[in-house]
Amino acid sequence: MRHARALRLRWYLRRPRASDGARAATRARTGIAWLAVVGALLADPARGTELSCGDTDADGLYETEDIQACLDDLQGPGPHVVTLVPDAVFEPHLDAAPYYNELGFVELASHTTLDCQGSTIRGIGHTAKRAPSAWGPLWVVTNSDHVSHSQLEIWVRNCVIDGGMPASYDEDLEPFDHDIYMGFGLYGVHGGGLIESRVQNTHHACAYVRSSHDIEIDDNEFSDCGGANNQGSFGQPAVYLFQEGEQIEERIFVRRNWAIRAGSSLFATRISEANPQFQTAWMRDVVFEYNYGNQQGSGKPCFVLRGVRGVV
């Protein structure tokens, strides 16, 4: 042991050799080369984009079209982060019909995070009565592909999503073309969610997850959802998990949310009645945890769970 310590001491105290400078120079060149590689990777637009969006078309208005224009400018597979100017209100521009998006006023591609920084994205409520051939979007914010069930990692954070429904209305007396009009929705998405946001004033669900998996609905506020202010017969949940056909709906986490006033239950799961053979096989591993709900004496339930196996 004493001999080993002596060897280490002699190693640290030895005189510098001529080759030490060459080694140091080589290490420096190698470090610089690695930094160049890392810098090139970080600068590669194919690896992701960060954009800040406001009045994109410089017309003096904040519109949902401004947000969509930013999203449409994203290049490469991502991951992308799009942030909105804080504390603004983005509304649709309705001079022309039909609206150019078919699914949502704001549609998100894969590997995209939308961070509103507290800004509001507002839908049109029931003010635009259009012919069926000119229906506007059925979501305020949703993913861009509801057919392939292949979209990945779509996140919405720090947003106020407002469906635009009035404080009181009667759909039975004032029919309009948004019978399935929702706030936030993910349809056929693998990975993603709604985080630290507020969704309100919708005719259908405030948050709707359909045929998706590995989704997080965490730390949000939901109010006046699912036609809560509708004096007519239509009513839907605030947070609605729905399985369609043979598509898997699993590992859905609904945690630490606050929900008040819905046209039906506050939280609900459902299996498509068109596929009874899959009613227990294809919605599973759903977690509802630390959620708060208040129906304010309406007599409507807080939870309605149907066709799901493995609920916490």
PDB file of C-alpha atoms in Angstrom:
ATOM      1  CA  MET A   1       0.000   0.000   0.000  1.00  0.00           C
ATOM      2  CA  ARG A   2       2.871   2.381   0.886  1.00  0.00           C
ATOM      3  CA  HIS A   3       4.527   1.582  -2.452  1.00  0.00           C
ATOM      4  CA  ALA A   4       1.318   2.335  -4.355  1.00  0.00           C
ATOM      5  CA  ARG A   5       0.973   5.721  -2.618  1.00  0.00           C
ATOM      6  CA  ALA A   6       4.561   6.539  -3.491  1.00  0.00           C
ATOM      7  CA  LEU A   7       3.934   5.714  -7.143  1.00  0.00           C
ATOM      8  CA  ARG A   8       0.866   7.995  -7.221  1.00  0.00           C
ATOM      9  CA  LEU A   9       2.809  10.776  -5.529  1.00  0.00           C
ATOM     10  CA  ARG A  10       5.671  10.484  -8.014  1.00  0.00           C
ATOM     11  CA  TRP A  11       3.085  10.532 -10.870  1.00  0.00           C
ATOM     12  CA  TYR A  12       1.549  13.831  -9.744  1.00  0.00           C
ATOM     13  CA  LEU A  13       4.911  15.440  -8.928  1.00  0.00           C
ATOM     14  CA  ARG A  14       6.794  14.388 -12.032  1.00  0.00           C
ATOM     15  CA  ARG A  15       8.208  17.068 -14.294  1.00  0.00           C
ATOM     16  CA  PRO A  16       6.175  17.970 -17.411  1.00  0.00           C
ATOM     17  CA  ARG A  17       7.267  16.243 -20.576  1.00  0.00           C
ATOM     18  CA  ALA A  18       7.466  17.740 -24.043  1.00  0.00           C
ATOM     19  CA  SER A  19       4.668  15.466 -25.190  1.00  0.00           C
ATOM     20  CA  ASP A  20       2.232  16.949 -22.644  1.00  0.00           C
ATOM     21  CA  GLY A  21       1.725  20.083 -24.706  1.00  0.00           C
ATOM     22  CA  ALA A  22       0.889  18.025 -27.782  1.00  0.00           C
ATOM     23  CA  ARG A  23      -1.626  15.997 -25.815  1.00  0.00           C
ATOM     24  CA  ALA A  24      -3.256  19.168 -24.482  1.00  0.00           C
ATOM     25  CA  ALA A  25      -3.480  20.646 -27.960  1.00  0.00           C
ATOM     26  CA  THR A  26      -5.049  17.448 -29.270  1.00  0.00           C
ATOM     27  CA  ARG A  27      -7.609  17.465 -26.474  1.00  0.00           C
ATOM     28  CA  ALA A  28      -8.457  21.109 -27.207  1.00  0.00           C
ATOM     29  CA  ARG A  29      -8.923  20.401 -30.922  1.00  0.00           C
ATOM     30  CA  THR A  30     -11.098  17.396 -30.113  1.00  0.00           C
ATOM     31  CA  GLY A  31     -13.237  19.473 -27.714  1.00  0.00           C
ATOM     32  CA  ILE A  32     -13.691  22.197 -30.312  1.00  0.00           C
ATOM     33  CA  ALA A  33     -14.691  19.600 -32.904  1.00  0.00           C
ATOM     34  CA  TRP A  34     -17.313  18.119 -30.563  1.00  0.00           C
ATOM     35  CA  LEU A  35     -18.680  21.572 -29.778  1.00  0.00           C
ATOM     36  CA  ALA A  36     -19.003  22.224 -33.507  1.00  0.00           C
ATOM     37  CA  VAL A  37     -20.913  18.984 -33.977  1.00  0.00           C
ATOM     38  CA  VAL A  38     -23.253  19.750 -31.075  1.00  0.00           C
ATOM     39  CA  GLY A  39     -23.777  23.297 -32.340  1.00  0.00           C
ATOM     40  CA  ALA A  40     -24.603  22.041 -35.815  1.00  0.00           C
ATOM     41  CA  LEU A  41     -27.134  19.608 -34.400  1.00  0.00           C
ATOM     42  CA  LEU A  42     -28.781  22.280 -32.281  1.00  0.00           C
ATOM     43  CA  ALA A  43     -28.919  24.638 -35.240  1.00  0.00           C
ATOM     44  CA  ASP A  44     -30.417  22.015 -37.548  1.00  0.00           C
ATOM     45  CA  PRO A  45     -34.016  23.123 -38.271  1.00  0.00           C
ATOM     46  CA  ALA A  46     -35.022  19.512 -38.830  1.00  0.00           C
ATOM     47  CA  ARG A  47     -34.484  18.908 -35.125  1.00  0.00           C
ATOM     48  CA  GLY A  48     -37.107  21.409 -34.045  1.00  0.00           C
ATOM     49  CA  THR A  49     -38.287  24.995 -34.088  1.00  0.00           C
ATOM     50  CA  GLU A  50     -39.268  27.533 -31.473  1.00  0.00           C
ATOM     51  CA  LEU A  51     -41.647  30.240 -32.673  1.00  0.00           C
ATOM     52  CA  SER A  52     -43.375  33.121 -30.941  1.00  0.00           C
ATOM     53  CA  CYS A  53     -46.702  34.053 -32.493  1.00  0.00           C
ATOM     54  CA  GLY A  54     -48.893  37.117 -32.314  1.00  0.00           C
ATOM     55  CA  ASP A  55     -50.374  39.212 -35.082  1.00  0.00           C
ATOM     56  CA  THR A  56     -48.782  37.147 -37.851  1.00  0.00           C
ATOM     57  CA  ASP A  57     -50.445  38.939 -40.760  1.00  0.00           C
ATOM     58  CA  ALA A  58     -49.922  42.403 -39.211  1.00  0.00           C
ATOM     59  CA  ASP A  59     -53.572  43.433 -39.604  1.00  0.00           C
ATOM     60  CA  GLY A  60     -53.822  44.779 -36.071  1.00  0.00           C
ATOM     61  CA  LEU A  61     -55.884  41.812 -34.824  1.00  0.00           C
ATOM     62  CA  TYR A  62     -55.117  38.639 -32.917  1.00  0.00           C
ATOM     63  CA  GLU A  63     -56.864  35.840 -34.805  1.00  0.00           C
ATOM     64  CA  THR A  64     -56.837  32.054 -34.698  1.00  0.00           C
ATOM     65  CA  GLU A  65     -55.601  32.235 -38.288  1.00  0.00           C
ATOM     66  CA  ASP A  66     -52.453  33.912 -36.953  1.00  0.00           C
ATOM     67  CA  ILE A  67     -51.776  30.899 -34.751  1.00  0.00           C
ATOM     68  CA  GLN A  68     -52.427  28.467 -37.585  1.00  0.00           C
ATOM     69  CA  ALA A  69     -50.100  30.379 -39.898  1.00  0.00           C
ATOM     70  CA  CYS A  70     -47.303  29.976 -37.340  1.00  0.00           C
ATOM     71  CA  LEU A  71     -48.014  26.282 -36.984  1.00  0.00           C
ATOM     72  CA  ASP A  72     -48.075  25.827 -40.754  1.00  0.00           C
ATOM     73  CA  ASP A  73     -44.626  27.427 -41.025  1.00  0.00           C
ATOM     74  CA  LEU A  74     -42.974  24.761 -38.863  1.00  0.00           C
ATOM     75  CA  GLN A  75     -40.317  22.822 -40.740  1.00  0.00           C
ATOM     76  CA  GLY A  76     -39.055  19.308 -40.113  1.00  0.00           C
ATOM     77  CA  PRO A  77     -40.343  16.623 -37.754  1.00  0.00           C
ATOM     78  CA  GLY A  78     -39.746  18.558 -34.544  1.00  0.00           C
ATOM     79  CA  PRO A  79     -40.116  18.655 -31.646  1.00  0.00           C
ATOM     80  CA  HIS A  80     -41.542  22.157 -32.052  1.00  0.00           C
ATOM     81  CA  VAL A  81     -42.601  24.726 -29.469  1.00  0.00           C
ATOM     82  CA  VAL A  82     -44.961  27.540 -30.429  1.00  0.00           C
ATOM     83  CA  THR A  83     -45.595  30.253 -27.836  1.00  0.00           C
ATOM     84  CA  LEU A  84     -48.255  32.943 -28.103  1.00  0.00           C
ATOM     85  CA  VAL A  85     -47.897  36.522 -27.013  1.00  0.00           C
ATOM     86  CA  PRO A  86     -49.094  36.568 -23.404  1.00  0.00           C
ATOM     87  CA  ASP A  87     -52.561  37.596 -22.249  1.00  0.00           C
ATOM     88  CA  ALA A  88     -54.050  38.155 -25.715  1.00  0.00           C
ATOM     89  CA  VAL A  89     -57.393  36.945 -27.101  1.00  0.00           C
ATOM     90  CA  PHE A  90     -57.319  35.111 -30.441  1.00  0.00           C
ATOM     91  CA  GLU A  91     -60.659  34.781 -32.256  1.00  0.00           C
ATOM     92  CA  PRO A  92     -61.610  33.478 -35.715  1.00  0.00           C
ATOM     93  CA  HIS A  93     -61.853  35.851 -38.640  1.00  0.00           C
ATOM     94  CA  LEU A  94     -65.300  35.142 -40.069  1.00  0.00           C
ATOM     95  CA  ASP A  95     -65.480  37.294 -43.205  1.00  0.00           C
ATOM     96  CA  ALA A  96     -65.531  34.200 -45.394  1.00  0.00           C
ATOM     97  CA  ALA A  97     -67.162  30.794 -45.011  1.00  0.00           C
ATOM     98  CA  PRO A  98     -66.385  27.976 -44.785  1.00  0.00           C
ATOM     99  CA  TYR A  99     -63.508  28.426 -42.393  1.00  0.00           C
ATOM    100  CA  TYR A 100     -60.342  27.041 -43.944  1.00  0.00           C
ATOM    101  CA  ASN A 101     -59.718  24.451 -41.191  1.00  0.00           C
ATOM    102  CA  GLU A 102     -62.125  21.528 -41.136  1.00  0.00           C
ATOM    103  CA  LEU A 103     -61.369  20.082 -37.686  1.00  0.00           C
ATOM    104  CA  GLY A 104     -60.322  22.869 -35.361  1.00  0.00           C
ATOM    105  CA  PHE A 105     -59.798  26.584 -35.366  1.00  0.00           C
ATOM    106  CA  VAL A 106     -56.267  25.618 -34.347  1.00  0.00           C
ATOM    107  CA  GLU A 107     -54.869  22.303 -35.609  1.00  0.00           C
ATOM    108  CA  LEU A 108     -51.623  20.816 -34.311  1.00  0.00           C
ATOM    109  CA  ALA A 109     -49.188  18.510 -36.094  1.00  0.00           C
ATOM    110  CA  SER A 110     -47.156  15.764 -34.420  1.00  0.00           C
ATOM    111  CA  HIS A 111     -44.335  16.645 -32.005  1.00  0.00           C
ATOM    112  CA  THR A 112     -45.759  20.091 -31.337  1.00  0.00           C
ATOM    113  CA  THR A 113     -46.252  21.963 -28.061  1.00  0.00           C
ATOM    114  CA  LEU A 114     -48.517  25.004 -28.028  1.00  0.00           C
ATOM    115  CA  ASP A 115     -47.824  27.254 -25.028  1.00  0.00           C
ATOM    116  CA  CYS A 116     -50.353  30.092 -24.884  1.00  0.00           C
ATOM    117  CA  GLN A 117     -48.666  31.924 -22.000  1.00  0.00           C
ATOM    118  CA  GLY A 118     -52.099  32.703 -20.586  1.00  0.00           C
ATOM    119  CA  SER A 119     -53.646  33.874 -23.846  1.00  0.00           C
ATOM    120  CA  THR A 120     -57.199  32.928 -24.845  1.00  0.00           C
ATOM    121  CA  ILE A 121     -58.223  31.014 -27.967  1.00  0.00           C
ATOM    122  CA  ARG A 122     -61.936  31.551 -28.479  1.00  0.00           C
ATOM    123  CA  GLY A 123     -64.371  29.758 -30.772  1.00  0.00           C
ATOM    124  CA  ILE A 124     -67.506  31.152 -32.387  1.00  0.00           C
ATOM    125  CA  GLY A 125     -70.172  29.678 -30.103  1.00  0.00           C
ATOM    126  CA  HIS A 126     -73.520  29.473 -31.867  1.00  0.00           C
ATOM    127  CA  THR A 127     -73.314  32.835 -33.622  1.00  0.00           C
ATOM    128  CA  ALA A 128     -72.445  31.516 -37.084  1.00  0.00           C
ATOM    129  CA  LYS A 129     -75.387  29.556 -38.494  1.00  0.00           C
ATOM    130  CA  ARG A 130     -74.221  28.031 -41.724  1.00  0.00           C
ATOM    131  CA  ALA A 131     -75.455  25.530 -44.252  1.00  0.00           C
ATOM    132  CA  PRO A 132     -74.276  21.965 -43.542  1.00  0.00           C
ATOM    133  CA  SER A 133     -71.892  22.145 -46.498  1.00  0.00           C
ATOM    134  CA  ALA A 134     -70.164  25.114 -44.873  1.00  0.00           C
ATOM    135  CA  TRP A 135     -69.811  23.858 -41.303  1.00  0.00           C
ATOM    136  CA  GLY A 136     -66.996  25.367 -39.381  1.00  0.00           C
ATOM    137  CA  PRO A 137     -64.585  23.453 -37.152  1.00  0.00           C
ATOM    138  CA  LEU A 138     -65.975  21.270 -34.391  1.00  0.00           C
ATOM    139  CA  TRP A 139     -63.044  21.855 -31.997  1.00  0.00           C
ATOM    140  CA  VAL A 140     -61.374  25.025 -30.822  1.00  0.00           C
ATOM    141  CA  VAL A 141     -57.963  23.279 -30.510  1.00  0.00           C
ATOM    142  CA  THR A 142     -57.261  19.753 -31.762  1.00  0.00           C
ATOM    143  CA  ASN A 143     -54.787  17.599 -33.678  1.00  0.00           C
ATOM    144  CA  SER A 144     -54.649  17.937 -37.449  1.00  0.00           C
ATOM    145  CA  ASP A 145     -55.313  14.306 -38.463  1.00  0.00           C
ATOM    146  CA  HIS A 146     -58.341  12.417 -37.140  1.00  0.00           C
ATOM    147  CA  VAL A 147     -58.114   9.555 -39.636  1.00  0.00           C
ATOM    148  CA  SER A 148     -54.721   7.821 -39.593  1.00  0.00           C
ATOM    149  CA  HIS A 149     -54.421   7.390 -35.776  1.00  0.00           C
ATOM    150  CA  SER A 150     -50.680   7.985 -36.171  1.00  0.00           C
ATOM    151  CA  GLN A 151     -50.001  11.409 -34.679  1.00  0.00           C
ATOM    152  CA  LEU A 152     -47.480  11.651 -31.832  1.00  0.00           C
ATOM    153  CA  GLU A 153     -46.741  13.933 -28.886  1.00  0.00           C
ATOM    154  CA  ILE A 154     -49.138  16.858 -29.091  1.00  0.00           C
ATOM    155  CA  TRP A 155     -49.208  19.126 -26.043  1.00  0.00           C
ATOM    156  CA  VAL A 156     -51.183  22.229 -25.094  1.00  0.00           C
ATOM    157  CA  ARG A 157     -50.087  24.258 -22.060  1.00  0.00           C
ATOM    158  CA  ASN A 158     -51.038  27.449 -20.245  1.00  0.00           C
ATOM    159  CA  CYS A 159     -54.019  28.191 -22.489  1.00  0.00           C
ATOM    160  CA  VAL A 160     -57.505  29.557 -21.984  1.00  0.00           C
ATOM    161  CA  ILE A 161     -59.746  27.773 -24.478  1.00  0.00           C
ATOM    162  CA  ASP A 162     -63.186  29.351 -24.726  1.00  0.00           C
ATOM    163  CA  GLY A 163     -65.946  27.752 -26.758  1.00  0.00           C
ATOM    164  CA  GLY A 164     -67.775  31.049 -26.977  1.00  0.00           C
ATOM    165  CA  MET A 165     -71.170  29.772 -25.841  1.00  0.00           C
ATOM    166  CA  PRO A 166     -73.376  32.389 -24.148  1.00  0.00           C
ATOM    167  CA  ALA A 167     -74.346  32.420 -20.478  1.00  0.00           C
ATOM    168  CA  SER A 168     -77.810  31.084 -21.362  1.00  0.00           C
ATOM    169  CA  TYR A 169     -79.281  29.611 -24.549  1.00  0.00           C
ATOM    170  CA  ASP A 170     -81.797  26.983 -25.680  1.00  0.00           C
ATOM    171  CA  GLU A 171     -80.610  24.709 -28.452  1.00  0.00           C
ATOM    172  CA  ASP A 172     -84.115  23.302 -28.924  1.00  0.00           C
ATOM    173  CA  LEU A 173     -85.383  26.784 -29.789  1.00  0.00           C
ATOM    174  CA  GLU A 174     -82.242  28.083 -31.481  1.00  0.00           C
ATOM    175  CA  PRO A 175     -80.727  25.177 -33.424  1.00  0.00           C
ATOM    176  CA  PHE A 176     -77.238  25.693 -34.741  1.00  0.00           C
ATOM    177  CA  ASP A 177     -74.658  23.636 -36.585  1.00  0.00           C
ATOM    178  CA  HIS A 178     -72.229  22.754 -33.780  1.00  0.00           C
ATOM    179  CA  ASP A 179     -73.948  19.876 -32.032  1.00  0.00           C
ATOM    180  CA  ILE A 180     -70.560  18.299 -31.294  1.00  0.00           C
ATOM    181  CA  TYR A 181     -68.671  21.530 -30.698  1.00  0.00           C
ATOM    182  CA  MET A 182     -65.811  21.009 -28.217  1.00  0.00           C
ATOM    183  CA  GLY A 183     -62.955  22.914 -26.574  1.00  0.00           C
ATOM    184  CA  PHE A 184     -59.806  20.762 -26.620  1.00  0.00           C
ATOM    185  CA  GLY A 185     -59.601  17.376 -28.319  1.00  0.00           C
ATOM    186  CA  LEU A 186     -57.137  14.631 -29.198  1.00  0.00           C
ATOM    187  CA  TYR A 187     -58.337  12.046 -31.706  1.00  0.00           C
ATOM    188  CA  GLY A 188     -56.106   9.081 -32.526  1.00  0.00           C
ATOM    189  CA  VAL A 189     -52.992  10.540 -30.847  1.00  0.00           C
ATOM    190  CA  HIS A 190     -50.150   8.643 -29.172  1.00  0.00           C
ATOM    191  CA  GLY A 191     -48.655  10.783 -26.416  1.00  0.00           C
ATOM    192  CA  GLY A 192     -49.663  14.294 -25.464  1.00  0.00           C
ATOM    193  CA  GLY A 193     -52.119  16.192 -23.350  1.00  0.00           C
ATOM    194  CA  LEU A 194     -53.577  19.345 -21.861  1.00  0.00           C
ATOM    195  CA  ILE A 195     -51.622  20.900 -19.004  1.00  0.00           C
ATOM    196  CA  GLU A 196     -52.279  23.859 -16.685  1.00  0.00           C
ATOM    197  CA  SER A 197     -55.017  25.340 -18.863  1.00  0.00           C
ATOM    198  CA  ARG A 198     -58.604  26.541 -18.525  1.00  0.00           C
ATOM    199  CA  VAL A 199     -61.403  25.395 -20.848  1.00  0.00           C
ATOM    200  CA  GLN A 200     -64.875  26.901 -20.653  1.00  0.00           C
ATOM    201  CA  ASN A 201     -68.177  27.734 -22.367  1.00  0.00           C
ATOM    202  CA  THR A 202     -68.475  24.763 -24.711  1.00  0.00           C
ATOM    203  CA  HIS A 203     -71.561  23.110 -26.174  1.00  0.00           C
ATOM    204  CA  HIS A 204     -69.942  19.661 -26.062  1.00  0.00           C
ATOM    205  CA  ALA A 205     -67.043  18.481 -23.867  1.00  0.00           C
ATOM    206  CA  CYS A 206     -64.361  20.868 -22.672  1.00  0.00           C
ATOM    207  CA  ALA A 207     -61.715  18.135 -23.053  1.00  0.00           C
ATOM    208  CA  TYR A 208     -62.361  15.176 -25.374  1.00  0.00           C
ATOM    209  CA  VAL A 209     -59.944  12.271 -25.849  1.00  0.00           C
ATOM    210  CA  ARG A 210     -60.895   9.674 -28.434  1.00  0.00           C
ATOM    211  CA  SER A 211     -59.099   6.470 -29.451  1.00  0.00           C
ATOM    212  CA  SER A 212     -55.773   7.713 -28.061  1.00  0.00           C
ATOM    213  CA  HIS A 213     -53.231   6.497 -25.543  1.00  0.00           C
ATOM    214  CA  ASP A 214     -50.587   7.859 -23.181  1.00  0.00           C
ATOM    215  CA  ILE A 215     -52.487  11.114 -22.694  1.00  0.00           C
ATOM    216  CA  GLU A 216     -52.279  13.459 -19.696  1.00  0.00           C
ATOM    217  CA  ILE A 217     -55.076  15.838 -18.685  1.00  0.00           C
ATOM    218  CA  ASP A 218     -53.436  17.455 -15.659  1.00  0.00           C
ATOM    219  CA  ASP A 219     -53.831  20.586 -13.515  1.00  0.00           C
ATOM    220  CA  ASN A 220     -56.613  22.203 -15.536  1.00  0.00           C
ATOM    221  CA  GLU A 221     -59.822  24.117 -14.815  1.00  0.00           C
ATOM    222  CA  PHE A 222     -63.075  23.283 -16.614  1.00  0.00           C
ATOM    223  CA  SER A 223     -66.265  25.283 -16.313  1.00  0.00           C
ATOM    224  CA  ASP A 224     -69.616  25.580 -18.107  1.00  0.00           C
ATOM    225  CA  CYS A 225     -68.833  22.583 -20.306  1.00  0.00           C
ATOM    226  CA  GLY A 226     -71.015  20.269 -22.370  1.00  0.00           C
ATOM    227  CA  GLY A 227     -73.897  22.679 -22.728  1.00  0.00           C
ATOM    228  CA  ALA A 228     -74.094  23.504 -19.034  1.00  0.00           C
ATOM    229  CA  ASN A 229     -75.894  26.736 -19.937  1.00  0.00           C
ATOM    230  CA  ASN A 230     -78.129  25.088 -22.527  1.00  0.00           C
ATOM    231  CA  GLN A 231     -81.773  25.217 -21.460  1.00  0.00           C
ATOM    232  CA  GLY A 232     -82.573  22.574 -24.080  1.00  0.00           C
ATOM    233  CA  SER A 233     -82.207  18.810 -23.957  1.00  0.00           C
ATOM    234  CA  PHE A 234     -78.561  18.416 -25.066  1.00  0.00           C
ATOM    235  CA  GLY A 235     -75.884  17.810 -22.423  1.00  0.00           C
ATOM    236  CA  GLN A 236     -72.366  16.352 -22.390  1.00  0.00           C
ATOM    237  CA  PRO A 237     -69.532  15.795 -19.870  1.00  0.00           C
ATOM    238  CA  ALA A 238     -66.751  18.221 -19.065  1.00  0.00           C
ATOM    239  CA  VAL A 239     -63.967  15.636 -19.585  1.00  0.00           C
ATOM    240  CA  TYR A 240     -64.951  12.848 -21.973  1.00  0.00           C
ATOM    241  CA  LEU A 241     -62.887   9.742 -22.787  1.00  0.00           C
ATOM    242  CA  PHE A 242     -64.338   7.877 -25.769  1.00  0.00           C
ATOM    243  CA  GLN A 243     -63.269   4.659 -27.487  1.00  0.00           C
ATOM    244  CA  GLU A 244     -64.221   4.055 -31.106  1.00  0.00           C
ATOM    245  CA  GLY A 245     -64.232   0.713 -32.940  1.00  0.00           C
ATOM    246  CA  GLU A 246     -61.128  -1.402 -32.509  1.00  0.00           C
ATOM    247  CA  GLN A 247     -58.827   1.538 -31.801  1.00  0.00           C
ATOM    248  CA  ILE A 248     -57.050   1.343 -28.461  1.00  0.00           C
ATOM    249  CA  GLU A 249     -57.810   3.886 -25.746  1.00  0.00           C
ATOM    250  CA  GLU A 250     -55.469   3.279 -22.830  1.00  0.00           C
ATOM    251  CA  ARG A 251     -53.168   4.885 -20.293  1.00  0.00           C
ATOM    252  CA  ILE A 252     -55.173   8.067 -19.934  1.00  0.00           C
ATOM    253  CA  PHE A 253     -54.294  10.156 -16.875  1.00  0.00           C
ATOM    254  CA  VAL A 254     -56.770  12.738 -15.560  1.00  0.00           C
ATOM    255  CA  ARG A 255     -55.181  14.338 -12.494  1.00  0.00           C
ATOM    256  CA  ARG A 256     -55.542  17.375 -10.258  1.00  0.00           C
ATOM    257  CA  ASN A 257     -58.255  19.034 -12.320  1.00  0.00           C
ATOM    258  CA  TRP A 258     -60.999  21.352 -11.114  1.00  0.00           C
ATOM    259  CA  ALA A 259     -64.372  21.057 -12.879  1.00  0.00           C
ATOM    260  CA  ILE A 260     -67.593  22.945 -12.248  1.00  0.00           C
ATOM    261  CA  ARG A 261     -70.915  22.868 -14.109  1.00  0.00           C
ATOM    262  CA  ALA A 262     -71.391  20.480 -17.017  1.00  0.00           C
ATOM    263  CA  GLY A 263     -74.401  19.535 -19.124  1.00  0.00           C
ATOM    264  CA  SER A 264     -73.935  15.926 -18.051  1.00  0.00           C
ATOM    265  CA  SER A 265     -71.381  14.362 -15.696  1.00  0.00           C
ATOM    266  CA  LEU A 266     -68.123  16.145 -14.983  1.00  0.00           C
ATOM    267  CA  PHE A 267     -65.940  13.152 -15.892  1.00  0.00           C
ATOM    268  CA  ALA A 268     -67.023  10.283 -18.158  1.00  0.00           C
ATOM    269  CA  THR A 269     -65.803   7.297 -20.157  1.00  0.00           C
ATOM    270  CA  ARG A 270     -67.676   5.587 -22.957  1.00  0.00           C
ATOM    271  CA  ILE A 271     -67.298   2.767 -25.470  1.00  0.00           C
ATOM    272  CA  SER A 272     -68.869   3.062 -28.900  1.00  0.00           C
ATOM    273  CA  GLU A 273     -72.139   1.102 -28.892  1.00  0.00           C
ATOM    274  CA  ALA A 274     -71.476   0.156 -32.495  1.00  0.00           C
ATOM    275  CA  ASN A 275     -68.785  -2.308 -31.322  1.00  0.00           C
ATOM    276  CA  PRO A 276     -70.124  -4.158 -28.272  1.00  0.00           C
ATOM    277  CA  GLN A 277     -67.606  -6.971 -28.658  1.00  0.00           C
ATOM    278  CA  PHE A 278     -64.843  -4.555 -27.677  1.00  0.00           C
ATOM    279  CA  GLN A 279     -66.575  -2.931 -24.744  1.00  0.00           C
ATOM    280  CA  THR A 280     -64.074  -4.146 -22.137  1.00  0.00           C
ATOM    281  CA  ALA A 281     -61.071  -4.926 -24.305  1.00  0.00           C
ATOM    282  CA  TRP A 282     -60.063  -1.588 -25.734  1.00  0.00           C
ATOM    283  CA  MET A 283     -60.388   1.023 -23.036  1.00  0.00           C
ATOM    284  CA  ARG A 284     -58.143   0.275 -20.109  1.00  0.00           C
ATOM    285  CA  ASP A 285     -55.718   1.687 -17.578  1.00  0.00           C
ATOM    286  CA  VAL A 286     -57.462   4.986 -16.937  1.00  0.00           C
ATOM    287  CA  VAL A 287     -56.392   7.039 -13.924  1.00  0.00           C
ATOM    288  CA  PHE A 288     -58.602   9.683 -12.298  1.00  0.00           C
ATOM    289  CA  GLU A 289     -56.650  11.147  -9.412  1.00  0.00           C
ATOM    290  CA  TYR A 290     -57.103  14.137  -7.084  1.00  0.00           C
ATOM    291  CA  ASN A 291     -59.812  15.795  -9.192  1.00  0.00           C
ATOM    292  CA  TYR A 292     -62.317  18.244  -7.729  1.00  0.00           C
ATOM    293  CA  GLY A 293     -65.848  18.645  -9.051  1.00  0.00           C
ATOM    294  CA  ASN A 294     -68.945  20.652  -8.184  1.00  0.00           C
ATOM    295  CA  GLN A 295     -72.223  20.460 -10.073  1.00  0.00           C
ATOM    296  CA  GLN A 296     -73.681  23.246  -7.911  1.00  0.00           C
ATOM    297  CA  GLY A 297     -76.896  21.494  -6.990  1.00  0.00           C
ATOM    298  CA  SER A 298     -77.888  20.526 -10.525  1.00  0.00           C
ATOM    299  CA  GLY A 299     -78.365  16.869  -9.538  1.00  0.00           C
ATOM    300  CA  LYS A 300     -76.037  15.728 -12.326  1.00  0.00           C
ATOM    301  CA  PRO A 301     -73.311  13.218 -11.410  1.00  0.00           C
ATOM    302  CA  CYS A 302     -69.624  13.897 -11.072  1.00  0.00           C
ATOM    303  CA  PHE A 303     -68.514  10.567 -12.590  1.00  0.00           C
ATOM    304  CA  VAL A 304     -70.049   8.190 -15.155  1.00  0.00           C
ATOM    305  CA  LEU A 305     -67.718   5.307 -16.072  1.00  0.00           C
ATOM    306  CA  ARG A 306     -68.759   2.881 -18.808  1.00  0.00           C
ATOM    307  CA  GLY A 307     -66.900   0.119 -20.621  1.00  0.00           C
ATOM    308  CA  VAL A 308     -63.481   0.653 -19.105  1.00  0.00           C
ATOM    309  CA  ARG A 309     -61.258  -1.986 -17.513  1.00  0.00           C
ATOM    310  CA  GLY A 310     -58.605  -0.948 -15.057  1.00  0.00           C
ATOM    311  CA  VAL A 311     -59.657   2.340 -13.460  1.00  0.00           C
ATOM    312  CA  VAL A 312     -57.873   4.042 -10.585  1.00  0.00           C
TER     313      VAL A 312
END
